Amino acid sequence: MGGTQATRTRRDGHGGLGNTLSGIAVAIGFVLFLGGFGWGALVYQPYTVPTDSMVPTVRPGDRVLAQRIDGAEVRRGDVVVFTDTVWSSSPMVKRVVAVGGDTVACCGQGGRVTVNGAPLDEPYVDREGDGAAAAGSTSFEVKVPEGNLFLMGDRRGGSLDSRAHLQEAGQGTVPRSAVQARVDAVAWPSMTMLERPRIFAALPGGISAPGPLRLQVTAVLAGAALVLLGAAYGPLARLMGRGRGRAGSHGR
């Protein structure tokens, strides 16, 4: 009788190697799932973008995920969240076009912004309609102080950025210490990773490395898959065991 009971147990999916492995899969899955979420909460902070100054990269109402970083880590091309009381008491989102020591000017060939004399080919800029005309109409040349950043919106014709503060101390630049985070992705309404602009890669300091968001998302998805697969093993094994049992009975 003991042998018969053991056989039924194995057929039903209770005990044995399969049950052990499914339990391990569920445990590992929970660790990956919760660990990925916890890691993400420590590294990233969500923000809702209220204006259209970063269109088409980020649109009004978009929910973005921004990696908490020190201002010293900022590189040209980064989209950053910062607070500067001269500009506003609320956090703002703009793109870093130039850093301390750079000379940024407008406008070069084709109405393009130049950094250290080289015109920038900026594929992320909104150049439709009034944007293109307005981007070329504000002439300036700024030597960015060390430790500061020159920031512009991607919708050049509708962004109140460093160009709107040229007459103030620092000629519209913002201290690196004002930066709170760097935007890595749009999380809502669709998940879109922000790519680092290659146009700045050849300049001193290069571009910033992507944050760990992809790895965190992978951990969460892998964890969820392991939990589901591990939890489904028992019911599936029992169902298959019953099917084999019925087939055996008909055979006799």
PDB file of N, CA, C and O in Angstrom, residues 86-129:
ATOM      1  N   VAL A  86      16.099  80.827  -8.832  1.00  0.00           N
ATOM      2  CA  VAL A  86      16.045  81.967  -9.746  1.00  0.00           C
ATOM      3  C   VAL A  86      15.057  81.679 -10.878  1.00  0.00           C
ATOM      4  O   VAL A  86      14.360  82.573 -11.364  1.00  0.00           O
ATOM      5  N   TRP A  87      14.984  80.396 -11.281  1.00  0.00           N
ATOM      6  CA  TRP A  87      14.088  80.005 -12.369  1.00  0.00           C
ATOM      7  C   TRP A  87      12.679  79.730 -11.852  1.00  0.00           C
ATOM      8  O   TRP A  87      11.699  80.229 -12.376  1.00  0.00           O
ATOM      9  N   SER A  88      12.607  78.869 -10.828  1.00  0.00           N
ATOM     10  CA  SER A  88      11.312  78.459 -10.297  1.00  0.00           C
ATOM     11  C   SER A  88      11.516  77.734  -8.975  1.00  0.00           C
ATOM     12  O   SER A  88      12.590  77.189  -8.720  1.00  0.00           O
ATOM     13  N   SER A  89      10.482  77.697  -8.172  1.00  0.00           N
ATOM     14  CA  SER A  89      10.560  76.957  -6.912  1.00  0.00           C
ATOM     15  C   SER A  89      10.242  75.478  -7.108  1.00  0.00           C
ATOM     16  O   SER A  89      10.422  74.671  -6.194  1.00  0.00           O
ATOM     17  N   SER A  90       9.755  75.123  -8.302  1.00  0.00           N
ATOM     18  CA  SER A  90       9.403  73.731  -8.599  1.00  0.00           C
ATOM     19  C   SER A  90      10.494  73.061  -9.428  1.00  0.00           C
ATOM     20  O   SER A  90      11.234  73.738 -10.152  1.00  0.00           O
ATOM     21  N   PRO A  91      10.607  71.742  -9.348  1.00  0.00           N
ATOM     22  CA  PRO A  91      11.595  71.026 -10.187  1.00  0.00           C
ATOM     23  C   PRO A  91      11.289  71.238 -11.661  1.00  0.00           C
ATOM     24  O   PRO A  91      10.127  71.289 -12.073  1.00  0.00           O
ATOM     25  N   MET A  92      12.336  71.362 -12.469  1.00  0.00           N
ATOM     26  CA  MET A  92      12.209  71.552 -13.905  1.00  0.00           C
ATOM     27  C   MET A  92      12.997  70.470 -14.633  1.00  0.00           C
ATOM     28  O   MET A  92      13.932  69.879 -14.079  1.00  0.00           O
ATOM     29  N   VAL A  93      12.607  70.217 -15.887  1.00  0.00           N
ATOM     30  CA  VAL A  93      13.270  69.203 -16.712  1.00  0.00           C
ATOM     31  C   VAL A  93      13.795  69.874 -17.970  1.00  0.00           C
ATOM     32  O   VAL A  93      13.020  70.453 -18.748  1.00  0.00           O
ATOM     33  N   LYS A  94      15.120  69.813 -18.180  1.00  0.00           N
ATOM     34  CA  LYS A  94      15.749  70.380 -19.369  1.00  0.00           C
ATOM     35  C   LYS A  94      16.923  69.487 -19.791  1.00  0.00           C
ATOM     36  O   LYS A  94      17.352  68.602 -19.061  1.00  0.00           O
ATOM     37  N   ARG A  95      17.468  69.777 -20.967  1.00  0.00           N
ATOM     38  CA  ARG A  95      18.615  69.032 -21.473  1.00  0.00           C
ATOM     39  C   ARG A  95      19.899  69.849 -21.296  1.00  0.00           C
ATOM     40  O   ARG A  95      19.928  71.052 -21.569  1.00  0.00           O
ATOM     41  N   VAL A  96      20.957  69.182 -20.862  1.00  0.00           N
ATOM     42  CA  VAL A  96      22.262  69.820 -20.715  1.00  0.00           C
ATOM     43  C   VAL A  96      22.904  69.932 -22.092  1.00  0.00           C
ATOM     44  O   VAL A  96      23.148  68.929 -22.767  1.00  0.00           O
ATOM     45  N   VAL A  97      23.181  71.160 -22.512  1.00  0.00           N
ATOM     46  CA  VAL A  97      23.797  71.399 -23.821  1.00  0.00           C
ATOM     47  C   VAL A  97      25.283  71.687 -23.680  1.00  0.00           C
ATOM     48  O   VAL A  97      26.084  71.329 -24.553  1.00  0.00           O
ATOM     49  N   ALA A  98      25.676  72.328 -22.584  1.00  0.00           N
ATOM     50  CA  ALA A  98      27.083  72.666 -22.382  1.00  0.00           C
ATOM     51  C   ALA A  98      27.405  72.618 -20.898  1.00  0.00           C
ATOM     52  O   ALA A  98      26.530  72.810 -20.052  1.00  0.00           O
ATOM     53  N   VAL A  99      28.681  72.346 -20.591  1.00  0.00           N
ATOM     54  CA  VAL A  99      29.130  72.246 -19.199  1.00  0.00           C
ATOM     55  C   VAL A  99      30.241  73.269 -18.951  1.00  0.00           C
ATOM     56  O   VAL A  99      30.673  73.973 -19.869  1.00  0.00           O
ATOM     57  N   GLY A 100      30.683  73.338 -17.705  1.00  0.00           N
ATOM     58  CA  GLY A 100      31.701  74.314 -17.334  1.00  0.00           C
ATOM     59  C   GLY A 100      32.927  74.282 -18.232  1.00  0.00           C
ATOM     60  O   GLY A 100      33.487  73.217 -18.499  1.00  0.00           O
ATOM     61  N   GLY A 101      33.349  75.467 -18.715  1.00  0.00           N
ATOM     62  CA  GLY A 101      34.490  75.572 -19.613  1.00  0.00           C
ATOM     63  C   GLY A 101      34.107  75.645 -21.072  1.00  0.00           C
ATOM     64  O   GLY A 101      34.901  76.084 -21.910  1.00  0.00           O
ATOM     65  N   ASP A 102      32.894  75.220 -21.426  1.00  0.00           N
ATOM     66  CA  ASP A 102      32.417  75.281 -22.812  1.00  0.00           C
ATOM     67  C   ASP A 102      32.007  76.701 -23.178  1.00  0.00           C
ATOM     68  O   ASP A 102      31.583  77.484 -22.320  1.00  0.00           O
ATOM     69  N   THR A 103      32.088  76.992 -24.465  1.00  0.00           N
ATOM     70  CA  THR A 103      31.482  78.200 -25.017  1.00  0.00           C
ATOM     71  C   THR A 103      30.321  77.761 -25.894  1.00  0.00           C
ATOM     72  O   THR A 103      30.514  77.060 -26.889  1.00  0.00           O
ATOM     73  N   VAL A 104      29.119  78.111 -25.501  1.00  0.00           N
ATOM     74  CA  VAL A 104      27.928  77.741 -26.245  1.00  0.00           C
ATOM     75  C   VAL A 104      27.373  78.986 -26.911  1.00  0.00           C
ATOM     76  O   VAL A 104      27.347  80.073 -26.309  1.00  0.00           O
ATOM     77  N   ALA A 105      26.977  78.851 -28.179  1.00  0.00           N
ATOM     78  CA  ALA A 105      26.526  80.033 -28.925  1.00  0.00           C
ATOM     79  C   ALA A 105      25.405  79.658 -29.872  1.00  0.00           C
ATOM     80  O   ALA A 105      25.179  78.493 -30.194  1.00  0.00           O
ATOM     81  N   CYS A 106      24.675  80.671 -30.301  1.00  0.00           N
ATOM     82  CA  CYS A 106      23.617  80.532 -31.291  1.00  0.00           C
ATOM     83  C   CYS A 106      23.667  81.778 -32.184  1.00  0.00           C
ATOM     84  O   CYS A 106      23.752  82.898 -31.664  1.00  0.00           O
ATOM     85  N   CYS A 107      23.694  81.620 -33.441  1.00  0.00           N
ATOM     86  CA  CYS A 107      23.460  80.332 -34.097  1.00  0.00           C
ATOM     87  C   CYS A 107      24.495  80.127 -35.196  1.00  0.00           C
ATOM     88  O   CYS A 107      24.945  81.094 -35.826  1.00  0.00           O
ATOM     89  N   GLY A 108      24.832  78.876 -35.403  1.00  0.00           N
ATOM     90  CA  GLY A 108      25.796  78.543 -36.431  1.00  0.00           C
ATOM     91  C   GLY A 108      25.115  78.215 -37.748  1.00  0.00           C
ATOM     92  O   GLY A 108      23.990  78.653 -38.007  1.00  0.00           O
ATOM     93  N   GLN A 109      25.787  77.407 -38.569  1.00  0.00           N
ATOM     94  CA  GLN A 109      25.257  77.048 -39.879  1.00  0.00           C
ATOM     95  C   GLN A 109      23.897  76.364 -39.744  1.00  0.00           C
ATOM     96  O   GLN A 109      23.710  75.465 -38.937  1.00  0.00           O
ATOM     97  N   GLY A 110      22.933  76.822 -40.517  1.00  0.00           N
ATOM     98  CA  GLY A 110      21.599  76.236 -40.479  1.00  0.00           C
ATOM     99  C   GLY A 110      20.841  76.564 -39.214  1.00  0.00           C
ATOM    100  O   GLY A 110      19.863  75.885 -38.886  1.00  0.00           O
ATOM    101  N   GLY A 111      21.261  77.591 -38.483  1.00  0.00           N
ATOM    102  CA  GLY A 111      20.571  77.976 -37.262  1.00  0.00           C
ATOM    103  C   GLY A 111      20.835  77.044 -36.109  1.00  0.00           C
ATOM    104  O   GLY A 111      20.065  77.026 -35.138  1.00  0.00           O
ATOM    105  N   ARG A 112      21.936  76.282 -36.191  1.00  0.00           N
ATOM    106  CA  ARG A 112      22.220  75.317 -35.134  1.00  0.00           C
ATOM    107  C   ARG A 112      23.024  75.934 -33.992  1.00  0.00           C
ATOM    108  O   ARG A 112      23.816  76.841 -34.191  1.00  0.00           O
ATOM    109  N   VAL A 113      22.805  75.417 -32.794  1.00  0.00           N
ATOM    110  CA  VAL A 113      23.584  75.793 -31.621  1.00  0.00           C
ATOM    111  C   VAL A 113      24.992  75.222 -31.790  1.00  0.00           C
ATOM    112  O   VAL A 113      25.176  74.114 -32.308  1.00  0.00           O
ATOM    113  N   THR A 114      25.991  75.982 -31.337  1.00  0.00           N
ATOM    114  CA  THR A 114      27.368  75.500 -31.403  1.00  0.00           C
ATOM    115  C   THR A 114      27.944  75.375 -29.998  1.00  0.00           C
ATOM    116  O   THR A 114      27.604  76.145 -29.104  1.00  0.00           O
ATOM    117  N   VAL A 115      28.789  74.383 -29.817  1.00  0.00           N
ATOM    118  CA  VAL A 115      29.531  74.205 -28.571  1.00  0.00           C
ATOM    119  C   VAL A 115      31.012  74.174 -28.924  1.00  0.00           C
ATOM    120  O   VAL A 115      31.454  73.332 -29.720  1.00  0.00           O
ATOM    121  N   ASN A 116      31.756  75.129 -28.387  1.00  0.00           N
ATOM    122  CA  ASN A 116      33.183  75.282 -28.688  1.00  0.00           C
ATOM    123  C   ASN A 116      33.428  75.397 -30.185  1.00  0.00           C
ATOM    124  O   ASN A 116      34.392  74.845 -30.729  1.00  0.00           O
ATOM    125  N   GLY A 117      32.510  76.100 -30.856  1.00  0.00           N
ATOM    126  CA  GLY A 117      32.652  76.373 -32.284  1.00  0.00           C
ATOM    127  C   GLY A 117      32.094  75.311 -33.205  1.00  0.00           C
ATOM    128  O   GLY A 117      31.969  75.550 -34.406  1.00  0.00           O
ATOM    129  N   ALA A 118      31.742  74.145 -32.675  1.00  0.00           N
ATOM    130  CA  ALA A 118      31.239  73.055 -33.517  1.00  0.00           C
ATOM    131  C   ALA A 118      29.712  73.042 -33.485  1.00  0.00           C
ATOM    132  O   ALA A 118      29.113  72.963 -32.401  1.00  0.00           O
ATOM    133  N   PRO A 119      29.058  73.125 -34.650  1.00  0.00           N
ATOM    134  CA  PRO A 119      27.593  73.093 -34.667  1.00  0.00           C
ATOM    135  C   PRO A 119      27.070  71.723 -34.249  1.00  0.00           C
ATOM    136  O   PRO A 119      27.639  70.684 -34.605  1.00  0.00           O
ATOM    137  N   LEU A 120      25.989  71.720 -33.505  1.00  0.00           N
ATOM    138  CA  LEU A 120      25.404  70.477 -33.013  1.00  0.00           C
ATOM    139  C   LEU A 120      24.293  70.006 -33.936  1.00  0.00           C
ATOM    140  O   LEU A 120      23.396  70.775 -34.285  1.00  0.00           O
ATOM    141  N   ASP A 121      24.363  68.749 -34.327  1.00  0.00           N
ATOM    142  CA  ASP A 121      23.277  68.127 -35.067  1.00  0.00           C
ATOM    143  C   ASP A 121      22.413  67.417 -34.031  1.00  0.00           C
ATOM    144  O   ASP A 121      22.728  66.317 -33.586  1.00  0.00           O
ATOM    145  N   GLU A 122      21.316  68.053 -33.628  1.00  0.00           N
ATOM    146  CA  GLU A 122      20.499  67.576 -32.516  1.00  0.00           C
ATOM    147  C   GLU A 122      19.218  66.914 -33.031  1.00  0.00           C
ATOM    148  O   GLU A 122      18.214  67.588 -33.261  1.00  0.00           O
ATOM    149  N   PRO A 123      19.209  65.596 -33.168  1.00  0.00           N
ATOM    150  CA  PRO A 123      18.024  64.917 -33.709  1.00  0.00           C
ATOM    151  C   PRO A 123      16.824  64.936 -32.773  1.00  0.00           C
ATOM    152  O   PRO A 123      15.700  64.689 -33.202  1.00  0.00           O
ATOM    153  N   TYR A 124      17.039  65.254 -31.502  1.00  0.00           N
ATOM    154  CA  TYR A 124      15.958  65.240 -30.521  1.00  0.00           C
ATOM    155  C   TYR A 124      15.188  66.553 -30.471  1.00  0.00           C
ATOM    156  O   TYR A 124      14.179  66.667 -29.772  1.00  0.00           O
ATOM    157  N   VAL A 125      15.630  67.585 -31.195  1.00  0.00           N
ATOM    158  CA  VAL A 125      15.012  68.913 -31.111  1.00  0.00           C
ATOM    159  C   VAL A 125      13.756  68.983 -31.980  1.00  0.00           C
ATOM    160  O   VAL A 125      13.711  68.437 -33.090  1.00  0.00           O
ATOM    161  N   ASP A 126      12.726  69.656 -31.475  1.00  0.00           N
ATOM    162  CA  ASP A 126      11.508  69.922 -32.233  1.00  0.00           C
ATOM    163  C   ASP A 126      11.796  71.062 -33.197  1.00  0.00           C
ATOM    164  O   ASP A 126      11.941  72.213 -32.781  1.00  0.00           O
ATOM    165  N   ARG A 127      11.859  70.743 -34.487  1.00  0.00           N
ATOM    166  CA  ARG A 127      12.170  71.756 -35.497  1.00  0.00           C
ATOM    167  C   ARG A 127      10.973  72.046 -36.400  1.00  0.00           C
ATOM    168  O   ARG A 127      11.113  72.631 -37.468  1.00  0.00           O
ATOM    169  N   GLU A 128       9.796  71.627 -35.977  1.00  0.00           N
ATOM    170  CA  GLU A 128       8.610  71.873 -36.785  1.00  0.00           C
ATOM    171  C   GLU A 128       7.968  73.207 -36.429  1.00  0.00           C
ATOM    172  O   GLU A 128       8.056  73.682 -35.307  1.00  0.00           O
ATOM    173  N   GLY A 129       7.303  73.791 -37.395  1.00  0.00           N
ATOM    174  CA  GLY A 129       6.529  75.013 -37.164  1.00  0.00           C
ATOM    175  C   GLY A 129       7.383  76.155 -36.637  1.00  0.00           C
ATOM    176  O   GLY A 129       8.447  76.448 -37.148  1.00  0.00           O
TER     177      GLY A 129
END
